[in-house]
């Protein structure tokens, strides 16, 4: 068992703990500097103790065997390819805590995690994986924003406790991830670059590109061909302000569509225990990212709309109309109701949308109970979808009746983008009908259509 | 004592831990599936081992007694109403860890928490309440946003440690809430739906409804009656843009009023140790919710103001004025100063308001010390209230002097909404006077007017 | 060793734990009230047990010695100046847990932390520093936003565990900061008021003041002197809307300049192991605060820009132009392209800027890996700087060619503010050139120009 030397030494507050570091490269040096600053004594193990390059000033250097004998905790800061030479030190490392801080440059380079490999090589030692999610700069300078947490894993609880003590002394928060079989996950974490955002981002880029070219051809190129008028300056704001809301509304409905599909699937199968198809599972897992991207596009749409009155083009056109008319036209009350309503509904929809975004923040969603989170993301979420769709219908109003909206027999952009949200809202309304809702709730509480015996057991089981 | 089997088994990395689940219903099945995925072996205890419905594939099923004997940790996934049958298994469950994951459908259905009842029934076992704040979906699919934390409570530290190990292996973060007497709180948590927001929300809805009808009658119905002109389209934006800022300012002052009342109460009584009246305590506890709702209304007010220039009604009216006048009127510098100042002050007030909102986020407020948090929420908070009130006074300017503002002898909406914030600011200014401030600080540091002996003891006591 | 009385007593759920408090002042009374509410029994130690002022109702009072003997855990709520009298109680306090909750009124009043002093006075007891970051109100009323975490430190692990149990029962989350040598940091924490924001705030105020007076003289005072026209009303919005974006852009470039300087320093020295100069280190540590302040100013700039069309001055001027002209001028397509582009680029820049701000929130940055955080803050950060700079160049366009821009031979404000960001972007472009980038990456991975032997050792070391 690991000697509780950390505790004994700490309680004798005048004597500093001695820690050992194998490896005098980049990471080893940064770690050593930080440990010395915090008040530990550090001894390095090196093959060439007398000529191993610059090390932090107050650290000692010895051979590996000697260094390992003098301390109870050894940081292994060498490449995985060189772990095998550590086998020769197995006698000296017996009963010590080995802290594996290594990272690989790529995922799945090896079948086994580095920490599991090390534990297999030296079964007498207690391997703890820690500190690998930090960069060398963070180790050297202490915690900062993306680097306050240190994830640990290992088989022996006392070894993990000893490493925790060092980590908290360095100012980090420690999260225990379990046994050494969790090491693979810890080694993969620093290599990932937004894995769950890839699909939604590609989708957003694809939709943006599609609608950009669709509207470019319809609005600008067709005018150029038919009327020989160059209105290409309208790309920067007018066209952008059509593409962004269209993509936003489509992505928002893609965020709520899988839930509706899943509900119908459960109703059709009569049970909740059959697994969903893979594509539906993957879709359900990236709903949050779809929603947040849609919120980003909606935010850009709001800003582009609000700068309309300061655009040169708009002011020019308005004053040209005033000059030309030179008399007060009749005040169209329906137009006033329509435009005011559509702005008002749009603002309320965006406000609810922001609320959904705020409750997606990690700290806020952790403070909510499951019932509260579901109320906001599901109920208020569908209300948001409804407001935004209604906003678009009011914008369209009766444009679909006019022939001039259809250039070259293609529908306007806003009509294309209304298809998906309308489908989602209609299906959701169907799910809210009392008879359908009752069946679905029963299925979700565990009832299965094909097995009538379950009802009698319900009183015994949860 | 609980055998540290978790540790021994984990260190022999090829042998998987065996866990037992009582209950083959919804929750039991989801939990079993997740445990099997994570690498545990699972055995179910059931009354009818041979015909108990679909279970996860690789799980075994036995009688309750046999299942309990084979594992050290037993998840109790059965209804509370059936806990009594577990008493018959007390010999087999002696020394085991029983994990109570139950929830009730309503608060206060029973006088005692489920976990306390279970511990009373089987005193030889170690009951740990855990996992009950997660939905079955979260248990099955692993942690996600609102479900990353598992709250534990129980009397025996080693039993809680064993459950922690399982929870972290499943990917959750564990928070220990103390002994089994905390179980009631854990069982109530998933049932709540924004309890501390109820009162502020009702207040906001009430104020909104009141001012909506007040302004509807004053602005629209009165015009219809007097001038037979239908300006009802103004409801959607113009009226909304008066109701929202009024409600926002009133709620912001209701957020700071209890603090001022409490201070005067302490000055009057000459001590800080008498408890506040219940209504004041409840009011002080929902100040954060009042403030955040007020911020939401202020945000809507900002958006409604920014779309003013793209409204059809506004453009129509502006171009009608230009056409009608057809000459340049005199430039009114006072008007320019007034409107620019009132927008500028409004923007700065809203900016500060947003800062208050951001520091209310859980992660940000946890990173601040008490002194920093108080500086922002109290000092900057009163500055925000001042800016927003000044903004409203500048908006009003000299309207109160004109007879036309008073329709049917009622004051304009903005005058009604200025009463409360002005009262709060005046009282706060009184509290800042040096003599008053000195007394209050002394009282808050523990001095009491009625007991002159305390001064001599101050050097000994904190 | 500390008896595990907490565990034994808690498991006998009907018997409440007895805790002792030394000190019957403000903090002692609040703490006692809270402990009684939570279910503990409380006994106070006081010099004058029979006449010591109002205490919570159900608490007992005894002499210090008697109180200390009856409980295992003693809260020390007395001033540090009176710790010496506790020495006389050393025999009764042997083996007990002493919880030091004291705070000083100023930093560095004493060379030693209060907890270390106490431990030195009574070496037989186990001193744990805890609860000192909470205000008395928080202790009395339980956790709220800025007060949910309790930091602990102490030498003995079982003593800290006993205090943790009490803290979690009171509803707090406990973070262990290590041995008693961390007490100084815990005692300093409540006294700080935004230490890392001081320098950026002073810088922001300085820049704002400088540009305010610079533009006041150029735009308003010069017009008054030359044309005798009073346009001072323009201070509130027009002038503010020039000062804020200028300060924002300068501070954003100051946020990215140290990284560029550091890179060139490393290239020049040929190694990453020489420490940076102190001023550069301090600058690098407040980059986040510089960026967040710049975001605040950019947000105000956006709001000030969006209210332009509802300003009386702007409407007056626009309708005056329309009236005066009374004919449609020629439509300037270049002007349309330019203004639309510059709004569009500005909006996209602000959107990215908000994304940077959101990822600075503690909970979001903790959820990102180092690679993800660096991608957003560094790569997307430089893209943001580029967009905002391009936005300002488009705004300037060809103004620099006109003589009227230079009043009294001084350049317009926007030209002054373009210097720094252009320098940063050019230097960053230089760093992206393949040859330079390759050298820098090699240096950052540990290579050093002056020591050619290191290459051969690279296979052994990390």
Short mmCIF file of C-alpha atoms in Angstrom, two decimals, chain C residues 9-10 66 75 80 86 126 137 211 214 229 232 250 287 306 314 331 348 365 378 400 414 431 438 442:
data_model
loop_
_atom_site.label_atom_id
_atom_site.label_comp_id
_atom_site.label_asym_id
_atom_site.label_seq_id
_atom_site.Cartn_x
_atom_site.Cartn_y
_atom_site.Cartn_z
CA UNK C 9 -22.91 9.90 15.68
CA UNK C 10 -24.49 10.48 12.27
CA UNK C 66 -15.84 22.88 29.78
CA UNK C 75 -15.14 26.84 15.79
CA UNK C 80 -6.56 36.93 16.09
CA UNK C 86 -6.17 29.91 23.76
CA UNK C 126 -5.69 20.01 14.22
CA UNK C 137 -25.28 36.77 6.40
CA UNK C 211 -9.94 60.43 -27.14
CA UNK C 214 -9.08 64.93 -28.57
CA UNK C 229 -21.84 77.25 -34.49
CA UNK C 232 -22.25 70.73 -28.39
CA UNK C 250 -7.23 49.76 -29.49
CA UNK C 287 -5.32 39.71 -21.81
CA UNK C 306 -28.49 51.45 -33.92
CA UNK C 314 -30.64 62.86 -37.69
CA UNK C 331 -27.62 56.86 -57.09
CA UNK C 348 -19.80 39.78 -38.52
CA UNK C 365 -14.11 27.50 -20.96
CA UNK C 378 -6.34 32.63 -30.83
CA UNK C 400 -7.66 60.54 -45.52
CA UNK C 414 -10.21 56.71 -36.67
CA UNK C 431 4.49 34.96 -38.17
CA UNK C 438 8.32 26.35 -38.87
CA UNK C 442 10.21 23.98 -33.41
#
